[in-house]
XYZ file of C-alpha atoms in Angstrom:
485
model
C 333.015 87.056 15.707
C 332.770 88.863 19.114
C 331.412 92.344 18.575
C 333.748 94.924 19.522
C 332.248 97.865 21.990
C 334.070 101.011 21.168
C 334.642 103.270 23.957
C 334.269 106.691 22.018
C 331.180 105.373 20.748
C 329.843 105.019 24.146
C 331.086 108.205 25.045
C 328.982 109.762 22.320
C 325.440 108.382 23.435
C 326.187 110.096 26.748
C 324.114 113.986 26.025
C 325.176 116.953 27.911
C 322.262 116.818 30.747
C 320.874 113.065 30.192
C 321.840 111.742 32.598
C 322.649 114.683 34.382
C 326.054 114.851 36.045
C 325.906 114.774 39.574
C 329.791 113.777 39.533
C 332.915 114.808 38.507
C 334.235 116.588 36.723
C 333.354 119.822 37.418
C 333.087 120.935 34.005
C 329.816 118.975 33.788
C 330.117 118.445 30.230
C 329.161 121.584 29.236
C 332.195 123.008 26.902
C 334.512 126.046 27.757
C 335.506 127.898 24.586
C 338.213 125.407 23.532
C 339.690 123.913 20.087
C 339.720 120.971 18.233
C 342.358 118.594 20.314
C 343.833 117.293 17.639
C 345.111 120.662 16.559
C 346.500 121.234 19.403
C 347.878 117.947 20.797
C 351.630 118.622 20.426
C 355.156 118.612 22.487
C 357.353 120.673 23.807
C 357.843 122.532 20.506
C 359.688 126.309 20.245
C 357.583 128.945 22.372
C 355.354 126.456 24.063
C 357.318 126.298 27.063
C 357.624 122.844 29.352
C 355.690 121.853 32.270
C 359.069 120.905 33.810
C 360.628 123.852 33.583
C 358.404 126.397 32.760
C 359.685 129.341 31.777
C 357.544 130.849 29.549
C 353.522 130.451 28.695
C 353.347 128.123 31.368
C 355.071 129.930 33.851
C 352.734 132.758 33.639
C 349.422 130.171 33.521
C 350.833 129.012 37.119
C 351.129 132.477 38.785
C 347.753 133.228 37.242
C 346.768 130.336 39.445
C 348.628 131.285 41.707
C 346.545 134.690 42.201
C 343.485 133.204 41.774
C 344.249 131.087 45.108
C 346.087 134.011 47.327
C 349.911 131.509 47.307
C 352.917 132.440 46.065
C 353.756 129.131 44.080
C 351.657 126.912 41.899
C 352.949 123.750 40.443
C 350.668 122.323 37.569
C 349.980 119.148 37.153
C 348.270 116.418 34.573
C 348.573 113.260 36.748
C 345.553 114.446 39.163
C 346.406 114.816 42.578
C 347.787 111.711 42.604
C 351.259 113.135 41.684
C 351.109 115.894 43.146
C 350.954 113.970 46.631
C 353.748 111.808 45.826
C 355.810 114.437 44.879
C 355.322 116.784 48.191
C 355.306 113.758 50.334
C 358.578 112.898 48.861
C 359.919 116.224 49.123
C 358.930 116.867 52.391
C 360.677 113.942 53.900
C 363.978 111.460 53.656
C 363.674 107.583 53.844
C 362.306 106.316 57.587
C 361.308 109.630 58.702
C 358.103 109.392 61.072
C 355.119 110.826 60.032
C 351.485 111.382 60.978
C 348.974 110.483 58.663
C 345.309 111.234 58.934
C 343.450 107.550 58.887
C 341.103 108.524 56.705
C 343.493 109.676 53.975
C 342.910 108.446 50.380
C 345.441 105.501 49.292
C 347.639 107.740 47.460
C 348.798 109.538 50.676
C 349.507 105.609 51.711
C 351.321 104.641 48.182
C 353.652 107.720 49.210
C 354.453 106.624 52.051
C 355.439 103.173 50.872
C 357.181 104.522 48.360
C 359.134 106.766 50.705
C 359.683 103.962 53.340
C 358.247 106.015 56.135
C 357.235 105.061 59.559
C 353.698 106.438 60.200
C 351.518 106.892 62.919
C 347.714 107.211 62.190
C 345.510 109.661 63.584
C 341.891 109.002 63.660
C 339.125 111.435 62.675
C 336.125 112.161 64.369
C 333.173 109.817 63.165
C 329.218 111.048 62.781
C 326.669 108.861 64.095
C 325.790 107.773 60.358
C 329.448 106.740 60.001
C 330.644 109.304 57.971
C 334.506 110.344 58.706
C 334.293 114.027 60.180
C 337.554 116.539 61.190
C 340.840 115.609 62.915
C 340.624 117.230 66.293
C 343.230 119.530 67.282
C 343.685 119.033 70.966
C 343.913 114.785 70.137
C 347.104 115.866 67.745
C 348.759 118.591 70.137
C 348.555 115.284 72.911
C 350.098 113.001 70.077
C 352.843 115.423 69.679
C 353.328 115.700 72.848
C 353.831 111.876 73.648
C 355.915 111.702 70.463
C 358.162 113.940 71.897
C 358.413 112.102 75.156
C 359.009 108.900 73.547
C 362.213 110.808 71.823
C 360.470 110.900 68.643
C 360.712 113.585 66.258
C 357.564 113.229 63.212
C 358.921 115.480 60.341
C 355.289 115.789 58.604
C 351.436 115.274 58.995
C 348.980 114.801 56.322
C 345.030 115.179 56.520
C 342.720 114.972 54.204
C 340.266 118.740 54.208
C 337.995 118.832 52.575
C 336.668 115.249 52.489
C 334.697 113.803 49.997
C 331.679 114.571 51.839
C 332.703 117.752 52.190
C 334.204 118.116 56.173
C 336.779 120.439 57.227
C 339.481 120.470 59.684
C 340.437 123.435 61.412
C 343.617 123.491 59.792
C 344.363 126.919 61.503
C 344.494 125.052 64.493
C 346.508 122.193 63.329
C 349.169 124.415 61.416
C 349.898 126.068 64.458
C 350.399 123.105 66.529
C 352.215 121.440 63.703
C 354.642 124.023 63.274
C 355.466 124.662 67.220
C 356.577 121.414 66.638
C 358.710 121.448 63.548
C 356.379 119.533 61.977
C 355.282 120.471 58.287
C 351.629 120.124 57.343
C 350.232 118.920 53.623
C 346.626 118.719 53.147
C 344.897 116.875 50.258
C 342.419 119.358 49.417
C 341.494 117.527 46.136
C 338.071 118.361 46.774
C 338.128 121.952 47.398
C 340.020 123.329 44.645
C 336.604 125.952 44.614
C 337.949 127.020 47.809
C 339.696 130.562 48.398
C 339.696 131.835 44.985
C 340.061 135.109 45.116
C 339.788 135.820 48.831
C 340.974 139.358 48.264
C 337.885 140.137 46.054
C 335.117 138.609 49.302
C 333.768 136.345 46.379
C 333.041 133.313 48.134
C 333.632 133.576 51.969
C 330.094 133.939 53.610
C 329.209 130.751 51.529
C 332.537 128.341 51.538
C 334.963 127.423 53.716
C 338.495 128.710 53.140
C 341.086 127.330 50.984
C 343.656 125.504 53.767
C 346.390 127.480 51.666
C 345.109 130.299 53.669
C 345.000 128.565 57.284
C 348.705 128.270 57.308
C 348.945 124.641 55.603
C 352.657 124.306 53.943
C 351.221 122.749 50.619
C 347.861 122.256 49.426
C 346.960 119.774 46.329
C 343.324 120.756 44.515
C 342.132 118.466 41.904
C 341.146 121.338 39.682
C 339.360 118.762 37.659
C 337.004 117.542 40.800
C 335.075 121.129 41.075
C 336.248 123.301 38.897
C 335.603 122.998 34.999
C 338.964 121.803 33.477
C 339.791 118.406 32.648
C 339.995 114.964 34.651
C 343.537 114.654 35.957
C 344.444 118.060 36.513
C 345.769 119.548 39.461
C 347.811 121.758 41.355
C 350.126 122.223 44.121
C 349.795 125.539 46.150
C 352.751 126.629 48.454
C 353.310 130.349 50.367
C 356.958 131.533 50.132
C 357.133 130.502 53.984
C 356.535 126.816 53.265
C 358.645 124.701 55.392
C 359.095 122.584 52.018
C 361.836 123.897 49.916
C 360.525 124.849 46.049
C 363.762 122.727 44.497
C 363.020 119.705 46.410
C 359.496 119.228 44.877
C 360.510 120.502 41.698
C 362.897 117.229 41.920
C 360.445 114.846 42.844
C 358.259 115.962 40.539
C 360.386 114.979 37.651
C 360.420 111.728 39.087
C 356.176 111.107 39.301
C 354.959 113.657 36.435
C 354.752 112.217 33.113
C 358.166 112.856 31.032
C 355.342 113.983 27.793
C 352.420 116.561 29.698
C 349.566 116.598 27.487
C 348.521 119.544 26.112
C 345.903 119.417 25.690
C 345.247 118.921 29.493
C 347.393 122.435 29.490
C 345.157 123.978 27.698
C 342.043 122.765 29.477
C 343.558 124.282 32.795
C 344.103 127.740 30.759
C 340.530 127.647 29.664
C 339.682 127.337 33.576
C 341.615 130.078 34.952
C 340.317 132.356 32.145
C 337.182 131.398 32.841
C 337.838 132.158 36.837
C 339.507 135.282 36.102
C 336.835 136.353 33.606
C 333.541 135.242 35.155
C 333.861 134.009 38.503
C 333.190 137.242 40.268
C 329.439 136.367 38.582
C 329.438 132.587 38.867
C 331.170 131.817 41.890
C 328.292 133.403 44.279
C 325.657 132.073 41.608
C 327.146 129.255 42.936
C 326.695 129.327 46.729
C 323.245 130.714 45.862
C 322.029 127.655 44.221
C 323.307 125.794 46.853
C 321.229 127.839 49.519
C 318.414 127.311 47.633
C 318.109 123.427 46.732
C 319.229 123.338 51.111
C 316.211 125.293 51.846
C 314.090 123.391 48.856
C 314.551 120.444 50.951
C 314.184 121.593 54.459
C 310.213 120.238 54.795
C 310.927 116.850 53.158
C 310.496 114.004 56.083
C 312.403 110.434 54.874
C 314.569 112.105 52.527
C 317.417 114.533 53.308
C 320.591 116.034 53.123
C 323.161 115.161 56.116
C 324.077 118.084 58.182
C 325.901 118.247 61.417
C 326.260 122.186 62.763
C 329.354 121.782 64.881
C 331.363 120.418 61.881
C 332.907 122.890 59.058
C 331.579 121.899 55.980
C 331.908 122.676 52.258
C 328.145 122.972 50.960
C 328.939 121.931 47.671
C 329.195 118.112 48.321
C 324.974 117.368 48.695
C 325.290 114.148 51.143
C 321.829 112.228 51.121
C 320.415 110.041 53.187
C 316.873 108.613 53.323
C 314.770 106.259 55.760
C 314.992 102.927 55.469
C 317.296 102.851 52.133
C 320.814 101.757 51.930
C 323.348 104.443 49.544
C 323.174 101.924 46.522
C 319.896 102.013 46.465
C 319.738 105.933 46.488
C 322.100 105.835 43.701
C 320.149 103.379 41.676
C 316.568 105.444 42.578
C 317.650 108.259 41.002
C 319.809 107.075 38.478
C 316.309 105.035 37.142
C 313.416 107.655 38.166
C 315.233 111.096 37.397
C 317.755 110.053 34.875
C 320.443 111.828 37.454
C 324.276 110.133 38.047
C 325.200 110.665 41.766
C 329.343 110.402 42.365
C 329.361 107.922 45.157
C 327.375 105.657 48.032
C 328.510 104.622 50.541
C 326.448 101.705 53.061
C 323.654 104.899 54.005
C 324.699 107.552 52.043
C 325.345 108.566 48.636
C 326.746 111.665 47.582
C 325.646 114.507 44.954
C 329.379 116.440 43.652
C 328.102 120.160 42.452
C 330.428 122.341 41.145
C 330.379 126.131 39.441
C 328.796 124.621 35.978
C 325.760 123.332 38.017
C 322.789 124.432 36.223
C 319.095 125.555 37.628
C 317.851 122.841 36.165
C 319.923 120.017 37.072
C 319.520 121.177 40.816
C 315.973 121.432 40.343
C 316.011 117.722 39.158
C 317.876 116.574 41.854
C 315.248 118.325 44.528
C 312.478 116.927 42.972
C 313.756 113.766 42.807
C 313.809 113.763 46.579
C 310.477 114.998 46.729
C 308.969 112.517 45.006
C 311.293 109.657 46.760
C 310.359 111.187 49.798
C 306.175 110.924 49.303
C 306.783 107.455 48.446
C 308.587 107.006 51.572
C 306.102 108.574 53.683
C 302.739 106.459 51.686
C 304.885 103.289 52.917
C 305.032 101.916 55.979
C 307.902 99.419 55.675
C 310.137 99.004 52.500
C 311.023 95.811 50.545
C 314.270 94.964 52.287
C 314.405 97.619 54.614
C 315.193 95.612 57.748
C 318.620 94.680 55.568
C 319.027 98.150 54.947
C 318.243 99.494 58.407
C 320.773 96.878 59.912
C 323.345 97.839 57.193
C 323.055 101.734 58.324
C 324.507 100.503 62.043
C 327.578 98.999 60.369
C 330.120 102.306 60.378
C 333.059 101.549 57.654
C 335.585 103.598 59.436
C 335.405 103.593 62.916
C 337.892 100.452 63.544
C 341.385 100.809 64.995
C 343.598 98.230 62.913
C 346.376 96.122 65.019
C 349.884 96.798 63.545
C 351.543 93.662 63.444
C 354.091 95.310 60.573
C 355.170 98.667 60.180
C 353.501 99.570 56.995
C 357.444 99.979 55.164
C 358.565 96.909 56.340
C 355.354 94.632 55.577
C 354.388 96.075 51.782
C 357.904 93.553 51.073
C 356.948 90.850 52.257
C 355.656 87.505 49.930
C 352.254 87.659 49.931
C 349.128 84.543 48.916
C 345.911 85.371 47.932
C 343.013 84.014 50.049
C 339.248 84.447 50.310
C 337.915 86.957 52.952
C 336.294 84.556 54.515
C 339.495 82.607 55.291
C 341.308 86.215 55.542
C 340.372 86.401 59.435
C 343.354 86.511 61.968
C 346.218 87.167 58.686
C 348.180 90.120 58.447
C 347.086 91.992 55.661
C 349.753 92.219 52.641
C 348.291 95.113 50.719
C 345.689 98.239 50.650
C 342.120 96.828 51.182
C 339.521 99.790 51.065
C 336.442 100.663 48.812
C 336.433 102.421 45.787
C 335.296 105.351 46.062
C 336.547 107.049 48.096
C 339.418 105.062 48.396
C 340.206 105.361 52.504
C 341.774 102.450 53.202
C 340.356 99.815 55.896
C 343.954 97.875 56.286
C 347.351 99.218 55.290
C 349.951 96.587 54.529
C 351.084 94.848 57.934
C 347.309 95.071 60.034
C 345.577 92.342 61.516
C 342.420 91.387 59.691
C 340.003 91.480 62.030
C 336.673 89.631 62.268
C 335.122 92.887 62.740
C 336.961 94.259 59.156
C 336.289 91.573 57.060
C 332.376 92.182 58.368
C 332.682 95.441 57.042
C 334.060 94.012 54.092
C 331.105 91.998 53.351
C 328.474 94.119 53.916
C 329.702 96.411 51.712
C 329.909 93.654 48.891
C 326.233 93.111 50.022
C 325.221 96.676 49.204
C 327.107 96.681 45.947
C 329.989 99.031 46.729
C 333.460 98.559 45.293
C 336.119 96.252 47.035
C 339.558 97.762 46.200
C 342.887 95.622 46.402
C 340.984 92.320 45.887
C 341.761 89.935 43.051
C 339.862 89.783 39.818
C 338.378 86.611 41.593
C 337.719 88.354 44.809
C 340.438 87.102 47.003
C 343.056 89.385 48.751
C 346.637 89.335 49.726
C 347.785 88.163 53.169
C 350.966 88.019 54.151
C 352.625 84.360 54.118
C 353.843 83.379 57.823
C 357.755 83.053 57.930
């Protein structure tokens, strides 16, 4: 008989700092004050109030996050920001309307679009010389509105992505103000930052962090409370001022339709234990924070093959630790220090991998991670050439998202369409029939209805080389093409 592996039992072997978390969530596995769930895994029993129409306990859990963030209007939510996306995308639009999207958007903006039927026009972000995506520019949007409106085109909303996941910021001061002269409404998918702004009228964080886009004039922001903050994976939060150009019944409507009918919680209750936490001990560990941050930064400053990306005339949130090192591809970062310092990193991509921090970073976990890279990096420099590091030097000049699709569909129209499964080797000069991207984080590379380039399914394959994630392929490692009419 086939042994059975039992997930919880797995779960148990993991300990609290071994390995140590270098991902999310933010709660790092070290416990808030909490209870035993199954005490208090019920439903929407008498004086427990519903997440659909709170009224009650819940009601006053969201204006306490609400005053934690500086907004007028907090919508919980226990289907990550996910939901939350679908829901203000929804509500901010009506079936065909236009939109700008921000390319490098994860797939969920893409799935509400779909969903929604939209026509959307991409805007590309700014791209670092070691490939990683980087702000949407202002004065490239204001000219995109402008030609819009030549063209007799009217886009009703725009949505970027601010933070990203390796922690760049758009000035989204800048592009509220432009968005709004022309009647456009902005959302930004701050899943990411959900640190961000907490508490601005207190000075807590500001000299260290960037500020939460809720108070650059954005119309609705989505955290992923879960991401940096400790409270539980898949909860989130919508934050809206009362001047939002999105009206408060609409996305209580959609919301209905994408939150789960039966809110857990003890998800709930996770996201109460956060904002007490916030409310009770963040004026202490929120600069702690930024603090520890400065210091591993500066820890690292004399290291020569190993260190973490920077780029000075970018906006960035210091929490996400981006490393790079000579000669060695992301996987293999991730690999290094998942093997030599017993340390779990949340991403790679082809010369990168990312270190998440959050507020329940510890002294020691930091510490571990620093002298990881000092040991990696006196290896580097005793070494004069790597196993394999012509591969991973030639990998490093392939960039994963600086192409510019061809739309051959608009992406409403071509998501219908009867699709085949093929190979990507025999993928080259099809239209592409669904979301192809890598997992994380999840941008995709082709939207339903793109050509698939030679140059894309390149990409495609060096990032199978490297060991990152293909996402929208087949069990068997084909992917959908549209079928010819």
């Amino acid at each position: 008989m086939k042994e059975v592996r039992q997930l919880l039992h797995q779960l148990k072997m993991l300990r609290p700092d071994d390995p140590y978390p270098f991902h999310m969530p933010g709660h790092k596995r070290r416990q808030l004050p909490f209870a035993n769930p199954y005490d208090i895994d019920i439903t929407e029993i008498d004086g427990f109030d519903n997440l659909h129409r709170p009224e009650g306990i819940l009601q006053e859990l969201e204006q306490r996050y609400a005053d934690l963030y500086g907004c007028d209007v907090c919508n919980l939510s226990v289907g990550g920001s996910t939901d939350m996306l679908l829901t203000t995308i929804a509500a901010a639009t009506k079936p065909g309307d236009r939109v700008l999207i921000a390319r490098n958007c994860h797939k969920a903006v893409y799935h509400g679009a779909i969903l929604r039927q939209l026509d959307c026009r991409y805007l590309y972000p700014e791209i670092s010389e070691e490939g990683i995506c980087g702000p949407i520019n202002p004065d490239v949007l204001a000219s995109v509105l402008e030609e819009e409106k030549r063209q007799g085109r009217s886009p009703k909303a725009m949505v970027i992505t601010s933070p990203t996941y390796e922690g760049v910021c758009s000035d989204v001061k800048k592009i509220a103000s432009i968005c709004h002269s022309h009647e456009v409404t902005l959302i930004v998918d701050a899943a990411h930052g959900s640190h961000l702004g907490l508490r601005k009228d207190q000075k807590r964080m500001e000299d260290d962090f960037p500020e939460n886009p809720i108070q650059q004039g954005a119309d609705a922001v989505v955290v992923s409370l879960h991401k940096t903050l400790p409270s539980f994976t898949q909860t989130a939060a919508l934050l809206m001022k009362k001047d939002s150009r999105i009206a408060k019944w609409r996305i209580q409507k959609y919301f209905d339709y994408y939150e789960t009918s039966s809110p857990s919680y003890i998800l709930m209750a996770g996201m109460d234990a956060c904002c007490r936490f916030l409310e009770e001990e963040g004026d202490e560990t929120l600069p702690l924070y930024g603090k520890r941050l400065q210091n591993i930064r500066s820890g690292a400053k004399g290291l020569y093959k190993v260190r973490f990306w920077e780029r000075e005339d970018w906006t960035r949130d210091p929490g996400k630790l981006v490393i790079t090192a000579e000669g060695m591809s992301g996987s293999e970062l991730m690999d290094y220090f998942r093997q030599r310092n017993h340390l779990e990193l949340e991403m790679c991509s082809l010369g990168h991998a990312l270190a998440m921090t959050s507020v329940m970073d510890t002294d020691e976990g930091l510490n571990r991670l620093l002298e990881g890279m000092k040991c990696l990096d006196r290896e580097l420099s005793d070494q004069e050439k790597r196993t394999g590091r012509q591969v991973c030097e030639e990998s490093r000049k392939i960039y994963l998202y600086d192409v510019r699709p061809e739309q051959k569909l608009p992406i409403s129209c071509a998501e219908s369409k009867e699709t085949q499964w093929v190979p990507l080797e025999e993928a080259t000069g099809r239209v592409a029939g669904g979301l192809w991207s890598i997992y994380p984080p999840g941008i995709p590379l082709l939207v339903p209805g793109e050509y698939v380039s030679e140059e894309i399914v390149t990409k495609l394959k060096e990032a199978k080389k490297q060991g990152l994630t293909l996402d929208g392929c087949s069990e068997n490692g084909e992917f959908p093409v549209i079928i010819e009419e």
